[in-house]
CSV table of C-alpha atoms in Angstrom, one decimal:
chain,number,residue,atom,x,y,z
A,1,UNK,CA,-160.9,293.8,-49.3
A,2,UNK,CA,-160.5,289.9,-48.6
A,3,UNK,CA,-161.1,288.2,-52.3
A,4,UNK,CA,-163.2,284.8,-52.8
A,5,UNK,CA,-160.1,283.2,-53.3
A,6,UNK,CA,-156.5,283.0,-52.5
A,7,UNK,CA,-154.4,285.1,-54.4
A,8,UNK,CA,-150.9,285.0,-55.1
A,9,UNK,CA,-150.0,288.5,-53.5
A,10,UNK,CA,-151.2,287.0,-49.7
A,11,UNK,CA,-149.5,284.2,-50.3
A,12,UNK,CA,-146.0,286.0,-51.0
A,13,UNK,CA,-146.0,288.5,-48.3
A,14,UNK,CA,-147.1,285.6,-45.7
A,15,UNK,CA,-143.7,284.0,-46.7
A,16,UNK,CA,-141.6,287.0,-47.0
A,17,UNK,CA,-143.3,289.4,-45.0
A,18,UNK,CA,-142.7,292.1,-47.6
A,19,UNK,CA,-144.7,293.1,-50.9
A,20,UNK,CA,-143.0,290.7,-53.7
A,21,UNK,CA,-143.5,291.0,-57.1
A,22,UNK,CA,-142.7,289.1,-60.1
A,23,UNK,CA,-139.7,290.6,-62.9
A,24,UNK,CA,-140.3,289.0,-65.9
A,25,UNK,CA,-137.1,287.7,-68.1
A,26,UNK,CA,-136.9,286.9,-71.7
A,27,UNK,CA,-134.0,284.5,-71.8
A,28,UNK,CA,-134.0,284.4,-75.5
A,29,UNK,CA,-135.2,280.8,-75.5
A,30,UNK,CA,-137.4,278.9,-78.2
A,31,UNK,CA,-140.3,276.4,-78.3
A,32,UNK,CA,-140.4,272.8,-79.5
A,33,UNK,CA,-143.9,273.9,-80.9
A,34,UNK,CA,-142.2,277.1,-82.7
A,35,UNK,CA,-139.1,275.6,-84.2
A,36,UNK,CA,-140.3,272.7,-86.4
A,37,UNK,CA,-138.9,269.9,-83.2
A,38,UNK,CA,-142.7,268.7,-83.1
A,39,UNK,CA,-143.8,269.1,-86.8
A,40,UNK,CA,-146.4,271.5,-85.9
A,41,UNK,CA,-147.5,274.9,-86.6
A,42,UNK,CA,-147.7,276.1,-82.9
A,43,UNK,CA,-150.5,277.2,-80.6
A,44,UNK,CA,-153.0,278.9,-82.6
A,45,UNK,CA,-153.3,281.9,-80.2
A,46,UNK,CA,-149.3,282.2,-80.2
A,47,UNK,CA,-147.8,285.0,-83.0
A,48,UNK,CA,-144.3,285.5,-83.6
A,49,UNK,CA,-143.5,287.5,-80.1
A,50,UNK,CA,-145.1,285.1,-78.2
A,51,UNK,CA,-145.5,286.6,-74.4
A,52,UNK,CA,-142.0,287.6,-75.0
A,53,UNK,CA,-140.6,291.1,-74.4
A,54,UNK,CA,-138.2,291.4,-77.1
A,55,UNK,CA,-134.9,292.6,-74.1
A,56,UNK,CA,-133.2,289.6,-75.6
A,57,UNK,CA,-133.0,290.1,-78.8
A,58,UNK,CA,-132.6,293.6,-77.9
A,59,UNK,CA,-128.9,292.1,-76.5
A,60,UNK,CA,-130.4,293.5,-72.6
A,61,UNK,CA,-128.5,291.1,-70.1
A,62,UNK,CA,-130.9,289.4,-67.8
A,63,UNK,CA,-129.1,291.2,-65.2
A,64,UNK,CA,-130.1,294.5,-66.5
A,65,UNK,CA,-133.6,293.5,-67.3
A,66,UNK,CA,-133.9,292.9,-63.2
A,67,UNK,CA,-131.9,295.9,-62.6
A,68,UNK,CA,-134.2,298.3,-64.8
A,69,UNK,CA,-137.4,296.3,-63.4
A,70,UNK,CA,-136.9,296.7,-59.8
A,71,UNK,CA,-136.3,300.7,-60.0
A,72,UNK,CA,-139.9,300.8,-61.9
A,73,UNK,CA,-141.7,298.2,-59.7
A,74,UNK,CA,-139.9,299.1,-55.9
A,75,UNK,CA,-141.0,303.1,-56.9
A,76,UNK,CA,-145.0,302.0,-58.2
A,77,UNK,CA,-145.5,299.0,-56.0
A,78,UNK,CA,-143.5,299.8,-52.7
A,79,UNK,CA,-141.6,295.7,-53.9
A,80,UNK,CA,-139.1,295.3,-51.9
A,81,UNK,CA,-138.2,292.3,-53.2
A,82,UNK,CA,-138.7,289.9,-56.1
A,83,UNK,CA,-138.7,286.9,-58.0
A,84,UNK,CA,-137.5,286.5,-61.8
A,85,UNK,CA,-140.2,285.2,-63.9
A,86,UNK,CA,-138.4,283.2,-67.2
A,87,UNK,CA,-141.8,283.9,-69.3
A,88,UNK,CA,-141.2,284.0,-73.0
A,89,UNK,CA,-141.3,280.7,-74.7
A,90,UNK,CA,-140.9,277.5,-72.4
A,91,UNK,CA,-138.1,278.0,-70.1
A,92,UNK,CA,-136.3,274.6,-69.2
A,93,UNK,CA,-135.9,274.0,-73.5
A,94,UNK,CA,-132.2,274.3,-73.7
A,95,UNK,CA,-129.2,272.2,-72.3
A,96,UNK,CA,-128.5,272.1,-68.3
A,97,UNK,CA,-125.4,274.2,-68.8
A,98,UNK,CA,-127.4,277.1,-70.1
A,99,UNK,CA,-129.9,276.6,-68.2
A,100,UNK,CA,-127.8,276.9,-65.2
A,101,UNK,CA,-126.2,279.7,-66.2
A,102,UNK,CA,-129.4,281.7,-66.8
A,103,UNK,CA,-131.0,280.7,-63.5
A,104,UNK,CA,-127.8,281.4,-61.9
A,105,UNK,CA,-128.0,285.1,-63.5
A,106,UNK,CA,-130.9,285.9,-62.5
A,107,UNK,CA,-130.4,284.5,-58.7
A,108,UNK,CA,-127.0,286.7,-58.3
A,109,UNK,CA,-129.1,289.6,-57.2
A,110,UNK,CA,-129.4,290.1,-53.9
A,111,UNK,CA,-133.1,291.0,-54.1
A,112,UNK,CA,-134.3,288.0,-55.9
A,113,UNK,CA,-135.5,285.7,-53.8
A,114,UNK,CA,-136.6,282.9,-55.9
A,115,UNK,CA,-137.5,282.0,-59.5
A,116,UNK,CA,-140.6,281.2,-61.2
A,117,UNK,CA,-140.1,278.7,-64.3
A,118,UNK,CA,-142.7,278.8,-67.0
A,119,UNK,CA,-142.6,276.0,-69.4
A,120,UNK,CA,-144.7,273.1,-71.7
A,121,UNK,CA,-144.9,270.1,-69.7
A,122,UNK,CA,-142.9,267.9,-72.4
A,123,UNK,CA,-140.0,269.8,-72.0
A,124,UNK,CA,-138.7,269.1,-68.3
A,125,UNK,CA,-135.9,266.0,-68.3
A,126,UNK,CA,-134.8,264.9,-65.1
A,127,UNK,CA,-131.8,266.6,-64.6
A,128,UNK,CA,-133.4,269.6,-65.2
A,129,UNK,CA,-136.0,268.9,-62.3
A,130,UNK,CA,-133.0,268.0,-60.1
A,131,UNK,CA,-130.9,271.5,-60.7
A,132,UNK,CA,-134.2,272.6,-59.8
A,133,UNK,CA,-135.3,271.1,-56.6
A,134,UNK,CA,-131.4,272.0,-55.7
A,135,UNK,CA,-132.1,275.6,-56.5
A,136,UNK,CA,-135.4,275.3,-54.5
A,137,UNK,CA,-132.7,274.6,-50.8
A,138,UNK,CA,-132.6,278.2,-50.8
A,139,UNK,CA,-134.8,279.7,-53.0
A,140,UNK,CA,-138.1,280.0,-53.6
A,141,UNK,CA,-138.8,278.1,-57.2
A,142,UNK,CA,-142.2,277.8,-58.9
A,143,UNK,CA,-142.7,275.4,-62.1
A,144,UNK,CA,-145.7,276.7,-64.3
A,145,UNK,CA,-146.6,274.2,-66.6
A,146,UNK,CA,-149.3,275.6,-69.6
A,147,UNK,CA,-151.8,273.0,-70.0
A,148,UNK,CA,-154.9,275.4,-70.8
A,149,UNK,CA,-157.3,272.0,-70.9
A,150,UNK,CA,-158.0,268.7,-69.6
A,151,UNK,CA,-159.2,267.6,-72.9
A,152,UNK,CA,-157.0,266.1,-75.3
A,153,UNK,CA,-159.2,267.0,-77.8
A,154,UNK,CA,-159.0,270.4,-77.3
A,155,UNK,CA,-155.3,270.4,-77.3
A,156,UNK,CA,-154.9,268.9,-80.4
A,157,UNK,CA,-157.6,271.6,-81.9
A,158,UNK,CA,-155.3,274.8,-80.4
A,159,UNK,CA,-152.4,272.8,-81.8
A,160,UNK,CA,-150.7,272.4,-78.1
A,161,UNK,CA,-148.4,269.2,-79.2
A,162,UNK,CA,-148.8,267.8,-76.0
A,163,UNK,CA,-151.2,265.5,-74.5
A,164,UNK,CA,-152.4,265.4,-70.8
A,165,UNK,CA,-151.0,262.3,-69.8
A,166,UNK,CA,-147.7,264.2,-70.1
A,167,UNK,CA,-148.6,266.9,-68.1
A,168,UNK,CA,-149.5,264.4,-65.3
A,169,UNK,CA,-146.6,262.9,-65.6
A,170,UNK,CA,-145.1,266.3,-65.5
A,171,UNK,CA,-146.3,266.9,-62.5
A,172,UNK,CA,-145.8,263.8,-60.8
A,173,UNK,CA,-142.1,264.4,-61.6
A,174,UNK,CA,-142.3,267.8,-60.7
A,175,UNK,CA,-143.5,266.8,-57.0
A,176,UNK,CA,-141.8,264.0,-56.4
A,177,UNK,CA,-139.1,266.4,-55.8
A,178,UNK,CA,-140.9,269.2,-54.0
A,179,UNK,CA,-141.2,271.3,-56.5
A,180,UNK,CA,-144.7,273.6,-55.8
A,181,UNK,CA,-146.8,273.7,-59.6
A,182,UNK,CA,-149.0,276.1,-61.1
A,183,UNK,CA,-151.2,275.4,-63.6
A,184,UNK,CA,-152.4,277.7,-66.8
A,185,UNK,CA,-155.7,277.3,-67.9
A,186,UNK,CA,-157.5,279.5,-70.6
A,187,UNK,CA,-161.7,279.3,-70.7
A,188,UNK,CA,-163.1,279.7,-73.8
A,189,UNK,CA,-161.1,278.0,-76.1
A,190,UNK,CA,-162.8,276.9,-79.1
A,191,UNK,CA,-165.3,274.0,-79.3
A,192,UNK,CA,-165.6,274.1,-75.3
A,193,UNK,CA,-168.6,274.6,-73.7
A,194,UNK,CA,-168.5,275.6,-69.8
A,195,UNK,CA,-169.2,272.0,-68.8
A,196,UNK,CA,-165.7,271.3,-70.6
A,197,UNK,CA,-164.5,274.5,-68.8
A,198,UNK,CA,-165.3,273.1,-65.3
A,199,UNK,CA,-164.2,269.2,-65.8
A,200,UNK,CA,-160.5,270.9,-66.1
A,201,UNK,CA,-161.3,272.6,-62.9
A,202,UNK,CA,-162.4,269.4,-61.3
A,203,UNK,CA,-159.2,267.5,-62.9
A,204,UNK,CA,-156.6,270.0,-61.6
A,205,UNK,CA,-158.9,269.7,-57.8
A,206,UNK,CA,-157.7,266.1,-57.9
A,207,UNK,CA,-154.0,266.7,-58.7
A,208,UNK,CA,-151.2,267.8,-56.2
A,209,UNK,CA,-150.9,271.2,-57.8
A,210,UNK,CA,-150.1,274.5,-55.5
A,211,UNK,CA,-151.3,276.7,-57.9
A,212,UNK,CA,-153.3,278.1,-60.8
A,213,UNK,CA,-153.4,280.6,-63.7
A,214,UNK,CA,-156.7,281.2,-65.3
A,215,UNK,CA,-156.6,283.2,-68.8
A,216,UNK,CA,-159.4,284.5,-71.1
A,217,UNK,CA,-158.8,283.5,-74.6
A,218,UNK,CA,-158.3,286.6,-76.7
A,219,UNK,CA,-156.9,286.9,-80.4
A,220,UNK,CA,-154.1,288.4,-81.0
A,221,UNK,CA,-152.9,290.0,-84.4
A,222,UNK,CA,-151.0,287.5,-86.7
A,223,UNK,CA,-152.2,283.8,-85.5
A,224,UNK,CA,-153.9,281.3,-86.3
A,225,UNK,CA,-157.1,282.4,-84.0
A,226,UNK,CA,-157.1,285.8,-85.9
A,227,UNK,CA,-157.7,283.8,-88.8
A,228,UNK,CA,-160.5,281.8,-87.5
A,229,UNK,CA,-161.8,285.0,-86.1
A,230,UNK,CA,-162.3,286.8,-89.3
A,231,UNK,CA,-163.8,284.1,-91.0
A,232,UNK,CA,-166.3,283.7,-88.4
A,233,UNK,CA,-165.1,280.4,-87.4
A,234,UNK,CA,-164.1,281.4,-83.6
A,235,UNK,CA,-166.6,283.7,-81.2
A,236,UNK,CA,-164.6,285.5,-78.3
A,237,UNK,CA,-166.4,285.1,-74.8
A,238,UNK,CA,-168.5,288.1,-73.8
A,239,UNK,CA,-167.3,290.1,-70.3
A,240,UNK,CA,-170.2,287.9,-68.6
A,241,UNK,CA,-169.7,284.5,-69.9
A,242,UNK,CA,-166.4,284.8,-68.6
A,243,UNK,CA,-167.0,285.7,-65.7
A,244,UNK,CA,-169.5,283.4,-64.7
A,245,UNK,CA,-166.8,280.7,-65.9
A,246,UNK,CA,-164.3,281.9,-63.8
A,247,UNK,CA,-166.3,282.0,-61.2
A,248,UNK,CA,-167.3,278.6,-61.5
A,249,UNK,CA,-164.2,277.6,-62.0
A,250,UNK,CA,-162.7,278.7,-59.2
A,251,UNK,CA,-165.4,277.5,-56.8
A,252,UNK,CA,-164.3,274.1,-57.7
A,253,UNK,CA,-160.7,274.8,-56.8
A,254,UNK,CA,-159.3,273.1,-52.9
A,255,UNK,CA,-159.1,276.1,-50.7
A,256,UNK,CA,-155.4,275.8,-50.6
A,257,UNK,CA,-154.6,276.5,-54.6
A,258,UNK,CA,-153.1,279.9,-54.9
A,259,UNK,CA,-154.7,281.5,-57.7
A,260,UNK,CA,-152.0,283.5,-59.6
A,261,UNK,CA,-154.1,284.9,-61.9
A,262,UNK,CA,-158.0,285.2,-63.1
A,263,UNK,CA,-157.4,287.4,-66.1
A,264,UNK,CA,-154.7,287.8,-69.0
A,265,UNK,CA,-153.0,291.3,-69.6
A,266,UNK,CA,-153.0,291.7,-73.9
A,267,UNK,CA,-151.0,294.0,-75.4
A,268,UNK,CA,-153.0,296.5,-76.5
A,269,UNK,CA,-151.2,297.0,-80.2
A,270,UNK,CA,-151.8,293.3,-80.6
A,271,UNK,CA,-155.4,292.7,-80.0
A,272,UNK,CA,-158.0,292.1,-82.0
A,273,UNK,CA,-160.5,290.6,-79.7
A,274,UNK,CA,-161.8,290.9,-77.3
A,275,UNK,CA,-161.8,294.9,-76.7
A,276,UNK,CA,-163.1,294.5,-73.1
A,277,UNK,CA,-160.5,292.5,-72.1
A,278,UNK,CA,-157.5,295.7,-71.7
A,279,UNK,CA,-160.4,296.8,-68.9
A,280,UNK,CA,-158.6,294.7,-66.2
A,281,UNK,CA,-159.4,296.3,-63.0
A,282,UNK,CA,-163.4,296.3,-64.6
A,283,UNK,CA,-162.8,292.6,-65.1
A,284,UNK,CA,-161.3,291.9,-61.4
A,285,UNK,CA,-164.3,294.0,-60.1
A,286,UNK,CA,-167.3,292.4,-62.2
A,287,UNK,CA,-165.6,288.5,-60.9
A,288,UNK,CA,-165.7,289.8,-57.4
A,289,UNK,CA,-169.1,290.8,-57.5
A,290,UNK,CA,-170.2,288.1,-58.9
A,291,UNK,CA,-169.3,285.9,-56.9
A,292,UNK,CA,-170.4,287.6,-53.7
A,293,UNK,CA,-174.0,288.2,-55.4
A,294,UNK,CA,-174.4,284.6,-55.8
A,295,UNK,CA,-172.3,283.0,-52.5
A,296,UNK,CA,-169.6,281.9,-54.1
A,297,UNK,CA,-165.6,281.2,-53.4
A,298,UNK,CA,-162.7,279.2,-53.9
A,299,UNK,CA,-163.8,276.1,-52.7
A,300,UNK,CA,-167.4,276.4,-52.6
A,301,UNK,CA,-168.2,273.5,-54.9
A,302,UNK,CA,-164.7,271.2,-54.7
């Protein structure tokens, strides 16, 4: 079934002509907005685990995280090959020579194709961008950059610690070099209404970004949000807000954005709200029929 937008699973095989999924690495990294660098108290949907997996702590080599990865994804997804997603925390927050030596870890296996780099947009120097694009001569390499709104006012209220003139001037840096971009997003964060929803989505339509990630806010156990949520001071989105949002959203993407993703994947012993959004496959199915019920796609509006 052809989706209302273009996904990130298209996309892959048209360059590798092979299912390719992502393996995602905890390099045991940090966060400017975790360890004290910025003088904040971190994102306000972030808890102590972060989106990490715990392998590094657990002392698992990045090599055997990719190792144990591919057996599970090559048997349940027919991957055949794959590209090592540096998730936890931000990804480029460390000196070159570490940084190196991580990327280089990851890259030794024959079956990695490429990397995808996620990371804040105030923590990519130079050099960084130039071991990078240098990387990017023979591999595939994404930079995901979490800006999750256009508004600076909204960043300041989820406690980001970064403003969007640097994430432009991420970018710009970014693509100067050829580096391909993808942009996370969450809708429903609080104090937004969908109008502030869709002027991000018309912001990112006039940058030169390749791609997108669109999350649903949910709290998870131990943050800030949680506290806000009990006290009444934060509503979650209901199943059809968001997916009216989404859809907007995406109809005022260009064509040639890849969406990555339109929906976040909680853990389930760490959510508090909302329950509906474990039902991903419900999720991906009430977006799609939405927006062929009311003639929408990627694009539509742009």
């Amino acid at each position: 079934m052809q989706k209302p937008y273009r996904d990130y699973s298209s996309y892959l095989r048209g360059l590798f002509g092979c299912r390719v999924h992502k393996i995602t690495i905890d390099a045991g990294l940090t966060c400017p907005n975790r360890d004290g660098t910025l003088g904040t108290r971190g994102c306000i949907y972030c808890n102590a685990r972060g989106s990490g997996t715990g392998a590094s702590a657990r002392g698992v080599p990045i090599a055997e995280q990719i190792r144990s990865a591919k057996s599970y994804l090559a048997a349940r997804y027919k991957a055949r090959k794959f590209l090592a997603y540096f998730q936890s925390f931000t990804n480029t927050y460390a000196p070159l020579p570490k940084l190196r030596d991580l990327y280089g870890q990851a890259l030794s296996d024959p079956d990695v194709v490429g990397l995808t780099i996620g990371t804040r947009p105030d923590c990519i120097p130079d050099p960084v961008l130039d071991h990078l694009r240098e990387l990017s001569r023979h591999h595939l390499v994404w930079l995901e950059y979490g800006l999750q709104s256009a508004h600076d006012k909204t960043l300041e209220i989820i406690g980001r610690g970064h403003s969007v003139a640097q994430f432009c001037n991420a970018v710009e840096r970014s693509r100067s070099r050829g580096l391909p971009v993808c942009v996370h997003v969450i809708l429903g964060l609080p104090g937004e209404t969908l109008e502030d929803m869709l002027e991000t989505a018309d912001f990112l339509a006039r940058l030169d970004i390749q791609g997108v990630k669109i999350h649903l806010l949910y709290v998870v156990r131990g943050t800030r949000l949680h506290e806000w949520y009990s006290q009444g001071r934060y509503r979650c989105l209901s199943r059809e807000e968001y997916v009216e949002a989404c859809a907007a959203f995406l109809s005022r993407l260009p064509p040639h954005v890849i969406v990555q993703r339109v929906t976040g994947d909680p853990h389930r012993d760490e959510l508090v709200a909302p329950s509906w959004a474990l039902e991903k496959q419900k999720n991906l199915a009430a977006l799609h029929r939405y927006m062929e019920d009311h003639g929408l796609y990627q694009g539509r509006f742009c």
